[in-house]
């Protein structure tokens, strides 16, 4: 049994919070550049130039990409031959607390959804743990802004609605979101499982790299079709019109019940931030 | 107002004449004073208004920016400061426009009530680019909290801005760039 000190995990989380908020991912930056070269409209190109400049300014290290440095969503894949000494949950929240303080990141979490008093340190994080074979920890921090999170949706479709029902729901969710989630967006879709599982799958789907193919030929084709149809909506960068409404559609299917067809859409903004480290 | 390379330069406070010269889709650079206020500050201002008490600042001719900055580093005027989604302020905006608020900066869609208030009071709604908070921060020269300091990022800040970049989203005649965007 391998021992990993909770303090090490905490420091890793703090570093990931800062890195994700200051440095645009290379796949996203490439996608901006590609879109910049293919957009027809002057305003759309201008927005993409601004986003590239914004990333350059943030990378100098003095400012996060966006003032909404998100609620910290943390995924931990725990190897079953690893033992974390100390409290895993405390270590994660301690890391978030340190990262948000050290990195001058905004504290955007309120303790109660109704009386809404800020917790002051951006904790608690949203934590998902999964136990996997092996003797290491894979830690991912995905700071999630709520301009995009608020535009997410889920629906329990009837099985008879099939793939066309799924596509219709995804397109309708994006159309309704319009300019609000900071397009060009990344779209995570969870299909199958249960209501909660589809929602989690949609969020996790956002962790894929822009440009990566779905391992299933069927779902890869669905992703391409959806991306094309969504980019034909005309919403465009910042919602000001154009052909780049989404950078990617990522679908995560899962077995489900004979009576159901759950579908969830989690929208990521143009920065769709996430960073991972293996300990 | 002056025009430079297709961009209109405007200064605060905004007169009706300047506002009438702005059309949906115009790029503008704003110089002067802008007040930040978002969800929690709007709720409080609305409650102050309902109680008939004095507001934390005089709205007449002013611009409200829907933003909650990230913390400023020592020596910096401000942290990252891009717009938040405006639609969450729709419930409060018509009442503020009625008492003199002239312009709003945010991102995303507004409802029909806000559009009507803009048209009937010669107002304007401008969009800043969502998620470009680092870039936008460069136009903020000075910031100070003028109300609700306990709200932290959501406090009302008075910002001195120079060439703050925005795009006219709903003009004083009610034309909405987002309606135009979805129809190509």
GROMACS .gro file of C-alpha atoms in nm:
model
  463
    1UNK     CA    1   0.000   0.000   0.000
    2UNK     CA    2   0.153   0.330  -0.112
    3UNK     CA    3   0.126   0.624   0.129
    4UNK     CA    4   0.052   0.972  -0.003
    5UNK     CA    5   0.064   1.260   0.241
    6UNK     CA    6  -0.251   1.474   0.251
    7UNK     CA    7  -0.028   1.783   0.257
    8UNK     CA    8   0.119   1.688  -0.080
    9UNK     CA    9  -0.231   1.651  -0.224
   10UNK     CA   10  -0.332   1.987  -0.080
   11UNK     CA   11  -0.033   2.165  -0.234
   12UNK     CA   12  -0.101   1.999  -0.570
   13UNK     CA   13  -0.464   2.117  -0.563
   14UNK     CA   14  -0.357   2.473  -0.478
   15UNK     CA   15  -0.119   2.475  -0.775
   16UNK     CA   16  -0.383   2.337  -1.012
   17UNK     CA   17  -0.636   2.606  -0.906
   18UNK     CA   18  -0.387   2.880  -0.995
   19UNK     CA   19  -0.258   2.718  -1.315
   20UNK     CA   20  -0.608   2.651  -1.452
   21UNK     CA   21  -0.716   3.009  -1.388
   22UNK     CA   22  -0.410   3.182  -1.535
   23UNK     CA   23  -0.310   2.969  -1.831
   24UNK     CA   24  -0.533   2.892  -2.124
   25UNK     CA   25  -0.507   2.530  -2.236
   26UNK     CA   26  -0.309   2.482  -2.561
   27UNK     CA   27  -0.600   2.299  -2.731
   28UNK     CA   28  -0.834   2.592  -2.661
   29UNK     CA   29  -0.582   2.849  -2.779
   30UNK     CA   30  -0.530   2.654  -3.103
   31UNK     CA   31  -0.905   2.636  -3.153
   32UNK     CA   32  -0.930   3.018  -3.111
   33UNK     CA   33  -0.662   3.063  -3.376
   34UNK     CA   34  -0.832   2.824  -3.619
   35UNK     CA   35  -1.164   2.999  -3.565
   36UNK     CA   36  -0.996   3.337  -3.610
   37UNK     CA   37  -0.884   3.231  -3.956
   38UNK     CA   38  -1.219   3.093  -4.065
   39UNK     CA   39  -1.465   3.350  -3.923
   40UNK     CA   40  -1.610   3.574  -4.191
   41UNK     CA   41  -1.737   3.860  -3.975
   42UNK     CA   42  -1.514   4.146  -3.868
   43UNK     CA   43  -1.671   4.162  -3.520
   44UNK     CA   44  -1.637   3.784  -3.467
   45UNK     CA   45  -1.268   3.797  -3.564
   46UNK     CA   46  -1.218   4.093  -3.336
   47UNK     CA   47  -1.367   3.902  -3.040
   48UNK     CA   48  -1.138   3.606  -3.104
   49UNK     CA   49  -0.836   3.840  -3.125
   50UNK     CA   50  -0.943   3.990  -2.792
   51UNK     CA   51  -0.967   3.643  -2.636
   52UNK     CA   52  -0.617   3.558  -2.759
   53UNK     CA   53  -0.486   3.887  -2.621
   54UNK     CA   54  -0.669   3.823  -2.295
   55UNK     CA   55  -0.494   3.485  -2.266
   56UNK     CA   56  -0.156   3.647  -2.331
   57UNK     CA   57  -0.215   3.909  -2.060
   58UNK     CA   58  -0.328   3.642  -1.812
   59UNK     CA   59  -0.028   3.423  -1.889
   60UNK     CA   60   0.203   3.702  -1.777
   61UNK     CA   61   0.084   3.584  -1.440
   62UNK     CA   62  -0.071   3.888  -1.281
   63UNK     CA   63  -0.437   3.836  -1.364
   64UNK     CA   64  -0.666   3.535  -1.400
   65UNK     CA   65  -0.821   3.484  -1.746
   66UNK     CA   66  -1.164   3.569  -1.608
   67UNK     CA   67  -1.283   3.737  -1.289
   68UNK     CA   68  -1.517   3.442  -1.235
   69UNK     CA   69  -1.251   3.203  -1.117
   70UNK     CA   70  -1.527   2.954  -1.054
   71UNK     CA   71  -1.642   2.704  -0.802
   72UNK     CA   72  -1.365   2.446  -0.779
   73UNK     CA   73  -1.480   2.111  -0.915
   74UNK     CA   74  -1.228   1.845  -0.816
   75UNK     CA   75  -1.209   1.494  -0.959
   76UNK     CA   76  -0.988   1.243  -0.783
   77UNK     CA   77  -0.916   0.898  -0.923
   78UNK     CA   78  -0.776   0.707  -0.629
   79UNK     CA   79  -0.569   0.400  -0.701
   80UNK     CA   80  -0.696   0.118  -0.480
   81UNK     CA   81  -0.338   0.052  -0.364
   82UNK     CA   82  -0.297   0.407  -0.232
   83UNK     CA   83  -0.355   0.526   0.120
   84UNK     CA   84  -0.389   0.900   0.181
   85UNK     CA   85  -0.269   0.985   0.529
   86UNK     CA   86  -0.501   1.242   0.682
   87UNK     CA   87  -0.842   1.353   0.557
   88UNK     CA   88  -0.877   1.350   0.178
   89UNK     CA   89  -1.168   1.593   0.181
   90UNK     CA   90  -0.994   1.835   0.418
   91UNK     CA   91  -0.680   1.820   0.205
   92UNK     CA   92  -0.876   1.910  -0.109
   93UNK     CA   93  -1.059   2.200   0.055
   94UNK     CA   94  -0.737   2.322   0.213
   95UNK     CA   95  -0.574   2.321  -0.130
   96UNK     CA   96  -0.861   2.518  -0.282
   97UNK     CA   97  -0.845   2.769   0.006
   98UNK     CA   98  -0.469   2.819  -0.040
   99UNK     CA   99  -0.482   2.835  -0.418
  100UNK     CA  100  -0.759   3.094  -0.426
  101UNK     CA  101  -0.587   3.310  -0.165
  102UNK     CA  102  -0.236   3.283  -0.306
  103UNK     CA  103  -0.349   3.332  -0.665
  104UNK     CA  104  -0.567   3.639  -0.601
  105UNK     CA  105  -0.863   3.439  -0.731
  106UNK     CA  106  -1.218   3.549  -0.661
  107UNK     CA  107  -1.406   3.382  -0.380
  108UNK     CA  108  -1.743   3.306  -0.534
  109UNK     CA  109  -1.901   3.049  -0.302
  110UNK     CA  110  -2.196   3.121  -0.071
  111UNK     CA  111  -2.263   2.898   0.228
  112UNK     CA  112  -2.637   2.864   0.183
  113UNK     CA  113  -2.815   2.889  -0.152
  114UNK     CA  114  -3.091   3.106  -0.003
  115UNK     CA  115  -2.933   3.337   0.254
  116UNK     CA  116  -2.618   3.359   0.039
  117UNK     CA  117  -2.336   3.460   0.273
  118UNK     CA  118  -1.994   3.424   0.106
  119UNK     CA  119  -1.773   3.160   0.270
  120UNK     CA  120  -1.475   3.389   0.205
  121UNK     CA  121  -1.232   3.123   0.084
  122UNK     CA  122  -1.408   2.962  -0.213
  123UNK     CA  123  -1.469   2.640  -0.023
  124UNK     CA  124  -1.626   2.392  -0.016
  125UNK     CA  125  -1.516   2.242  -0.345
  126UNK     CA  126  -1.738   2.005  -0.540
  127UNK     CA  127  -1.556   1.674  -0.497
  128UNK     CA  128  -1.595   1.353  -0.699
  129UNK     CA  129  -1.385   1.052  -0.603
  130UNK     CA  130  -1.353   0.735  -0.801
  131UNK     CA  131  -1.158   0.426  -0.700
  132UNK     CA  132  -0.953   0.273  -0.982
  133UNK     CA  133  -0.683   0.005  -1.008
  134UNK     CA  134  -0.325   0.117  -0.938
  135UNK     CA  135  -0.111   0.294  -0.680
  136UNK     CA  136  -0.137   0.659  -0.784
  137UNK     CA  137  -0.375   0.953  -0.756
  138UNK     CA  138  -0.501   1.140  -1.062
  139UNK     CA  139  -0.622   1.481  -0.950
  140UNK     CA  140  -0.812   1.721  -1.175
  141UNK     CA  141  -0.926   2.070  -1.084
  142UNK     CA  142  -1.189   2.226  -1.310
  143UNK     CA  143  -1.284   2.575  -1.188
  144UNK     CA  144  -1.640   2.630  -1.317
  145UNK     CA  145  -1.781   2.976  -1.379
  146UNK     CA  146  -2.154   3.013  -1.345
  147UNK     CA  147  -2.221   3.219  -1.657
  148UNK     CA  148  -2.189   2.887  -1.837
  149UNK     CA  149  -2.304   2.659  -1.554
  150UNK     CA  150  -2.637   2.847  -1.535
  151UNK     CA  151  -2.708   2.758  -1.898
  152UNK     CA  152  -2.678   2.383  -1.836
  153UNK     CA  153  -2.987   2.161  -1.849
  154UNK     CA  154  -3.103   1.804  -1.818
  155UNK     CA  155  -3.408   1.613  -1.935
  156UNK     CA  156  -3.551   1.264  -1.896
  157UNK     CA  157  -3.642   1.183  -2.256
  158UNK     CA  158  -3.860   0.893  -2.359
  159UNK     CA  159  -3.665   0.606  -2.521
  160UNK     CA  160  -3.883   0.651  -2.832
  161UNK     CA  161  -3.730   0.997  -2.883
  162UNK     CA  162  -3.398   0.830  -2.965
  163UNK     CA  163  -3.091   1.002  -3.103
  164UNK     CA  164  -3.296   1.274  -3.272
  165UNK     CA  165  -3.450   1.361  -2.935
  166UNK     CA  166  -3.103   1.384  -2.782
  167UNK     CA  167  -2.977   1.609  -3.062
  168UNK     CA  168  -3.285   1.831  -3.043
  169UNK     CA  169  -3.241   1.878  -2.667
  170UNK     CA  170  -2.871   1.966  -2.701
  171UNK     CA  171  -2.932   2.217  -2.983
  172UNK     CA  172  -3.228   2.373  -2.801
  173UNK     CA  173  -3.024   2.413  -2.481
  174UNK     CA  174  -2.746   2.589  -2.673
  175UNK     CA  175  -2.992   2.807  -2.867
  176UNK     CA  176  -3.164   2.916  -2.545
  177UNK     CA  177  -2.828   2.990  -2.382
  178UNK     CA  178  -2.743   3.224  -2.670
  179UNK     CA  179  -2.474   3.475  -2.574
  180UNK     CA  180  -2.492   3.410  -2.198
  181UNK     CA  181  -2.237   3.128  -2.144
  182UNK     CA  182  -1.949   3.317  -2.315
  183UNK     CA  183  -1.928   3.150  -2.655
  184UNK     CA  184  -1.746   2.993  -2.832
  185UNK     CA  185  -1.846   2.724  -2.585
  186UNK     CA  186  -1.749   2.365  -2.515
  187UNK     CA  187  -2.050   2.136  -2.479
  188UNK     CA  188  -2.046   1.834  -2.251
  189UNK     CA  189  -2.332   1.587  -2.297
  190UNK     CA  190  -2.415   1.293  -2.072
  191UNK     CA  191  -2.653   1.037  -2.220
  192UNK     CA  192  -2.790   0.743  -2.021
  193UNK     CA  193  -2.736   0.629  -1.664
  194UNK     CA  194  -2.966   0.801  -1.416
  195UNK     CA  195  -3.059   1.170  -1.385
  196UNK     CA  196  -2.764   1.239  -1.154
  197UNK     CA  197  -2.521   1.020  -1.347
  198UNK     CA  198  -2.602   1.185  -1.681
  199UNK     CA  199  -2.536   1.527  -1.523
  200UNK     CA  200  -2.200   1.413  -1.388
  201UNK     CA  201  -2.108   1.254  -1.723
  202UNK     CA  202  -2.185   1.583  -1.898
  203UNK     CA  203  -1.957   1.773  -1.662
  204UNK     CA  204  -1.679   1.514  -1.694
  205UNK     CA  205  -1.708   1.522  -2.074
  206UNK     CA  206  -1.580   1.882  -2.061
  207UNK     CA  207  -1.241   1.745  -1.954
  208UNK     CA  208  -1.167   1.609  -2.303
  209UNK     CA  209  -0.923   1.795  -2.529
  210UNK     CA  210  -1.069   2.005  -2.808
  211UNK     CA  211  -1.002   1.815  -3.131
  212UNK     CA  212  -1.009   1.469  -2.968
  213UNK     CA  213  -1.229   1.203  -3.126
  214UNK     CA  214  -1.496   1.006  -2.943
  215UNK     CA  215  -1.379   0.642  -2.909
  216UNK     CA  216  -1.714   0.524  -3.048
  217UNK     CA  217  -1.762   0.572  -3.423
  218UNK     CA  218  -2.136   0.623  -3.372
  219UNK     CA  219  -2.099   0.892  -3.105
  220UNK     CA  220  -1.812   1.057  -3.290
  221UNK     CA  221  -2.044   1.106  -3.586
  222UNK     CA  222  -2.314   1.245  -3.356
  223UNK     CA  223  -2.062   1.490  -3.206
  224UNK     CA  224  -1.958   1.614  -3.551
  225UNK     CA  225  -2.316   1.649  -3.667
  226UNK     CA  226  -2.412   1.844  -3.354
  227UNK     CA  227  -2.108   2.072  -3.380
  228UNK     CA  228  -2.199   2.156  -3.738
  229UNK     CA  229  -2.562   2.227  -3.657
  230UNK     CA  230  -2.475   2.433  -3.349
  231UNK     CA  231  -2.226   2.644  -3.541
  232UNK     CA  232  -2.497   2.709  -3.799
  233UNK     CA  233  -2.711   2.878  -3.531
  234UNK     CA  234  -2.520   3.202  -3.590
  235UNK     CA  235  -2.469   3.289  -3.222
  236UNK     CA  236  -2.093   3.331  -3.272
  237UNK     CA  237  -1.809   3.454  -3.049
  238UNK     CA  238  -1.947   3.650  -2.751
  239UNK     CA  239  -2.292   3.595  -2.903
  240UNK     CA  240  -2.236   3.882  -3.144
  241UNK     CA  241  -2.286   3.669  -3.454
  242UNK     CA  242  -2.063   3.430  -3.646
  243UNK     CA  243  -1.995   3.068  -3.723
  244UNK     CA  244  -1.799   2.979  -3.411
  245UNK     CA  245  -2.062   2.917  -3.145
  246UNK     CA  246  -1.895   2.602  -3.010
  247UNK     CA  247  -1.539   2.471  -3.019
  248UNK     CA  248  -1.641   2.113  -2.945
  249UNK     CA  249  -1.923   1.878  -2.851
  250UNK     CA  250  -1.821   1.591  -2.623
  251UNK     CA  251  -2.068   1.311  -2.554
  252UNK     CA  252  -2.036   1.055  -2.279
  253UNK     CA  253  -2.286   0.766  -2.312
  254UNK     CA  254  -2.364   0.513  -2.038
  255UNK     CA  255  -2.598   0.212  -2.002
  256UNK     CA  256  -2.942   0.307  -1.877
  257UNK     CA  257  -3.279   0.161  -1.771
  258UNK     CA  258  -3.528   0.004  -2.015
  259UNK     CA  259  -3.770   0.288  -1.940
  260UNK     CA  260  -3.543   0.589  -1.972
  261UNK     CA  261  -3.325   0.811  -2.187
  262UNK     CA  262  -3.163   1.069  -1.958
  263UNK     CA  263  -2.972   1.349  -2.130
  264UNK     CA  264  -2.776   1.627  -1.963
  265UNK     CA  265  -2.592   1.921  -2.116
  266UNK     CA  266  -2.316   2.097  -1.928
  267UNK     CA  267  -2.189   2.407  -2.103
  268UNK     CA  268  -1.830   2.525  -2.063
  269UNK     CA  269  -1.732   2.881  -2.152
  270UNK     CA  270  -1.464   2.957  -2.413
  271UNK     CA  271  -1.190   2.905  -2.155
  272UNK     CA  272  -1.323   2.570  -2.021
  273UNK     CA  273  -1.051   2.544  -1.756
  274UNK     CA  274  -0.915   2.219  -1.618
  275UNK     CA  275  -0.576   2.092  -1.507
  276UNK     CA  276  -0.464   1.748  -1.392
  277UNK     CA  277  -0.167   1.602  -1.209
  278UNK     CA  278  -0.076   1.245  -1.121
  279UNK     CA  279   0.068   1.188  -0.775
  280UNK     CA  280  -1.836   6.173  -2.895
  281UNK     CA  281  -1.559   6.121  -3.148
  282UNK     CA  282  -1.513   5.842  -3.399
  283UNK     CA  283  -1.181   5.672  -3.455
  284UNK     CA  284  -1.131   5.381  -3.693
  285UNK     CA  285  -1.494   5.268  -3.669
  286UNK     CA  286  -1.496   5.297  -3.290
  287UNK     CA  287  -1.693   5.565  -3.107
  288UNK     CA  288  -1.524   5.730  -2.809
  289UNK     CA  289  -1.768   5.840  -2.539
  290UNK     CA  290  -1.728   6.006  -2.200
  291UNK     CA  291  -1.940   5.987  -1.889
  292UNK     CA  292  -2.190   6.108  -1.784
  293UNK     CA  293  -2.376   6.023  -2.104
  294UNK     CA  294  -2.611   6.284  -2.249
  295UNK     CA  295  -2.926   6.185  -2.441
  296UNK     CA  296  -2.763   6.326  -2.751
  297UNK     CA  297  -2.464   6.091  -2.718
  298UNK     CA  298  -2.688   5.793  -2.643
  299UNK     CA  299  -2.904   5.864  -2.948
  300UNK     CA  300  -2.588   5.858  -3.158
  301UNK     CA  301  -2.516   5.495  -3.059
  302UNK     CA  302  -2.649   5.205  -3.267
  303UNK     CA  303  -2.660   4.834  -3.190
  304UNK     CA  304  -2.333   4.682  -3.314
  305UNK     CA  305  -2.122   4.997  -3.267
  306UNK     CA  306  -1.790   4.950  -3.095
  307UNK     CA  307  -1.734   5.206  -2.821
  308UNK     CA  308  -1.452   5.310  -2.590
  309UNK     CA  309  -1.573   5.462  -2.265
  310UNK     CA  310  -1.377   5.711  -2.059
  311UNK     CA  311  -1.490   5.845  -1.724
  312UNK     CA  312  -1.668   5.683  -1.432
  313UNK     CA  313  -1.841   5.346  -1.424
  314UNK     CA  314  -2.002   5.185  -1.116
  315UNK     CA  315  -1.986   4.809  -1.062
  316UNK     CA  316  -2.291   4.634  -0.922
  317UNK     CA  317  -2.408   4.277  -0.959
  318UNK     CA  318  -2.659   4.041  -0.799
  319UNK     CA  319  -2.630   4.118  -0.427
  320UNK     CA  320  -2.581   4.494  -0.473
  321UNK     CA  321  -2.882   4.513  -0.704
  322UNK     CA  322  -3.099   4.334  -0.453
  323UNK     CA  323  -2.992   4.579  -0.183
  324UNK     CA  324  -3.041   4.887  -0.401
  325UNK     CA  325  -3.383   4.767  -0.500
  326UNK     CA  326  -3.476   4.722  -0.133
  327UNK     CA  327  -3.341   5.072  -0.051
  328UNK     CA  328  -3.554   5.210  -0.332
  329UNK     CA  329  -3.864   5.030  -0.204
  330UNK     CA  330  -3.807   5.176   0.144
  331UNK     CA  331  -3.769   5.523  -0.011
  332UNK     CA  332  -3.420   5.575   0.134
  333UNK     CA  333  -3.114   5.740  -0.022
  334UNK     CA  334  -2.924   5.536  -0.278
  335UNK     CA  335  -2.550   5.474  -0.237
  336UNK     CA  336  -2.477   5.689  -0.543
  337UNK     CA  337  -2.657   5.929  -0.770
  338UNK     CA  338  -2.768   5.737  -1.077
  339UNK     CA  339  -2.841   6.037  -1.294
  340UNK     CA  340  -2.665   5.991  -1.628
  341UNK     CA  341  -2.446   5.711  -1.494
  342UNK     CA  342  -2.327   5.372  -1.619
  343UNK     CA  343  -2.357   5.053  -1.416
  344UNK     CA  344  -2.120   4.768  -1.501
  345UNK     CA  345  -2.233   4.418  -1.404
  346UNK     CA  346  -1.904   4.292  -1.269
  347UNK     CA  347  -1.740   4.148  -0.959
  348UNK     CA  348  -1.362   4.170  -0.998
  349UNK     CA  349  -1.104   3.921  -0.878
  350UNK     CA  350  -0.888   4.063  -0.596
  351UNK     CA  351  -0.631   4.327  -0.695
  352UNK     CA  352  -0.267   4.246  -0.637
  353UNK     CA  353  -0.077   4.497  -0.424
  354UNK     CA  354  -0.010   4.805  -0.636
  355UNK     CA  355  -0.265   4.714  -0.905
  356UNK     CA  356  -0.583   4.918  -0.960
  357UNK     CA  357  -0.800   4.609  -0.996
  358UNK     CA  358  -0.797   4.235  -1.067
  359UNK     CA  359  -0.957   4.066  -1.362
  360UNK     CA  360  -1.288   4.240  -1.437
  361UNK     CA  361  -1.504   4.107  -1.719
  362UNK     CA  362  -1.884   4.130  -1.735
  363UNK     CA  363  -2.125   3.892  -1.567
  364UNK     CA  364  -2.454   3.773  -1.722
  365UNK     CA  365  -2.692   4.069  -1.730
  366UNK     CA  366  -3.020   3.875  -1.732
  367UNK     CA  367  -2.998   3.818  -1.357
  368UNK     CA  368  -3.033   4.195  -1.308
  369UNK     CA  369  -3.344   4.220  -1.528
  370UNK     CA  370  -3.575   4.216  -1.227
  371UNK     CA  371  -3.412   4.531  -1.088
  372UNK     CA  372  -3.300   4.734  -1.391
  373UNK     CA  373  -3.628   4.905  -1.496
  374UNK     CA  374  -3.662   5.062  -1.148
  375UNK     CA  375  -3.305   5.194  -1.163
  376UNK     CA  376  -3.348   5.325  -1.518
  377UNK     CA  377  -3.657   5.511  -1.396
  378UNK     CA  378  -3.448   5.706  -1.141
  379UNK     CA  379  -3.188   5.811  -1.396
  380UNK     CA  380  -2.957   5.521  -1.474
  381UNK     CA  381  -2.860   5.574  -1.837
  382UNK     CA  382  -2.644   5.286  -1.935
  383UNK     CA  383  -2.562   4.929  -1.840
  384UNK     CA  384  -2.266   4.715  -1.936
  385UNK     CA  385  -2.282   4.337  -1.906
  386UNK     CA  386  -2.309   4.035  -2.128
  387UNK     CA  387  -2.599   3.843  -2.273
  388UNK     CA  388  -2.971   3.878  -2.319
  389UNK     CA  389  -3.209   4.129  -2.154
  390UNK     CA  390  -3.584   4.080  -2.119
  391UNK     CA  391  -3.864   4.285  -2.274
  392UNK     CA  392  -3.918   4.493  -1.957
  393UNK     CA  393  -3.559   4.615  -1.968
  394UNK     CA  394  -3.581   4.685  -2.342
  395UNK     CA  395  -3.897   4.889  -2.290
  396UNK     CA  396  -3.735   5.088  -2.008
  397UNK     CA  397  -3.431   5.157  -2.228
  398UNK     CA  398  -3.649   5.286  -2.511
  399UNK     CA  399  -3.879   5.497  -2.296
  400UNK     CA  400  -3.596   5.661  -2.095
  401UNK     CA  401  -3.337   5.697  -2.375
  402UNK     CA  402  -3.096   5.445  -2.230
  403UNK     CA  403  -2.845   5.203  -2.374
  404UNK     CA  404  -2.722   4.853  -2.293
  405UNK     CA  405  -2.367   4.768  -2.388
  406UNK     CA  406  -2.187   4.435  -2.393
  407UNK     CA  407  -1.832   4.379  -2.285
  408UNK     CA  408  -1.666   4.056  -2.395
  409UNK     CA  409  -1.740   3.784  -2.144
  410UNK     CA  410  -1.432   3.605  -2.021
  411UNK     CA  411  -1.192   3.881  -2.128
  412UNK     CA  412  -1.148   4.004  -1.772
  413UNK     CA  413  -0.770   4.034  -1.787
  414UNK     CA  414  -0.785   4.243  -2.105
  415UNK     CA  415  -1.063   4.469  -1.975
  416UNK     CA  416  -0.878   4.532  -1.648
  417UNK     CA  417  -0.621   4.735  -1.843
  418UNK     CA  418  -0.877   5.011  -1.900
  419UNK     CA  419  -0.944   5.048  -1.525
  420UNK     CA  420  -0.716   5.313  -1.379
  421UNK     CA  421  -0.856   5.343  -1.029
  422UNK     CA  422  -1.117   5.162  -0.820
  423UNK     CA  423  -1.266   5.231  -0.482
  424UNK     CA  424  -1.548   5.067  -0.292
  425UNK     CA  425  -1.829   5.318  -0.234
  426UNK     CA  426  -2.102   5.094  -0.089
  427UNK     CA  427  -2.164   4.754   0.069
  428UNK     CA  428  -1.796   4.670   0.141
  429UNK     CA  429  -1.912   4.359   0.326
  430UNK     CA  430  -2.019   4.211  -0.008
  431UNK     CA  431  -1.655   4.167  -0.112
  432UNK     CA  432  -1.638   4.112  -0.489
  433UNK     CA  433  -2.003   4.216  -0.507
  434UNK     CA  434  -1.951   4.558  -0.340
  435UNK     CA  435  -2.029   4.870  -0.543
  436UNK     CA  436  -1.705   5.011  -0.683
  437UNK     CA  437  -1.650   5.341  -0.852
  438UNK     CA  438  -1.412   5.279  -1.141
  439UNK     CA  439  -1.215   5.543  -1.329
  440UNK     CA  440  -1.187   5.400  -1.677
  441UNK     CA  441  -1.000   5.500  -1.991
  442UNK     CA  442  -1.106   5.358  -2.325
  443UNK     CA  443  -1.310   5.079  -2.169
  444UNK     CA  444  -1.406   4.854  -2.467
  445UNK     CA  445  -1.772   4.763  -2.526
  446UNK     CA  446  -2.021   4.699  -2.803
  447UNK     CA  447  -2.367   4.857  -2.818
  448UNK     CA  448  -2.606   4.567  -2.761
  449UNK     CA  449  -2.945   4.740  -2.722
  450UNK     CA  450  -2.964   5.095  -2.851
  451UNK     CA  451  -3.208   5.369  -2.750
  452UNK     CA  452  -3.448   5.270  -3.028
  453UNK     CA  453  -3.464   4.913  -2.895
  454UNK     CA  454  -3.255   4.742  -3.163
  455UNK     CA  455  -3.085   4.436  -3.011
  456UNK     CA  456  -2.760   4.300  -3.153
  457UNK     CA  457  -2.836   3.955  -3.012
  458UNK     CA  458  -3.156   3.939  -3.221
  459UNK     CA  459  -2.947   4.028  -3.522
  460UNK     CA  460  -2.681   3.765  -3.434
  461UNK     CA  461  -2.900   3.456  -3.429
  462UNK     CA  462  -3.048   3.515  -3.773
  463UNK     CA  463  -2.773   3.467  -4.030
   0.00000   0.00000   0.00000
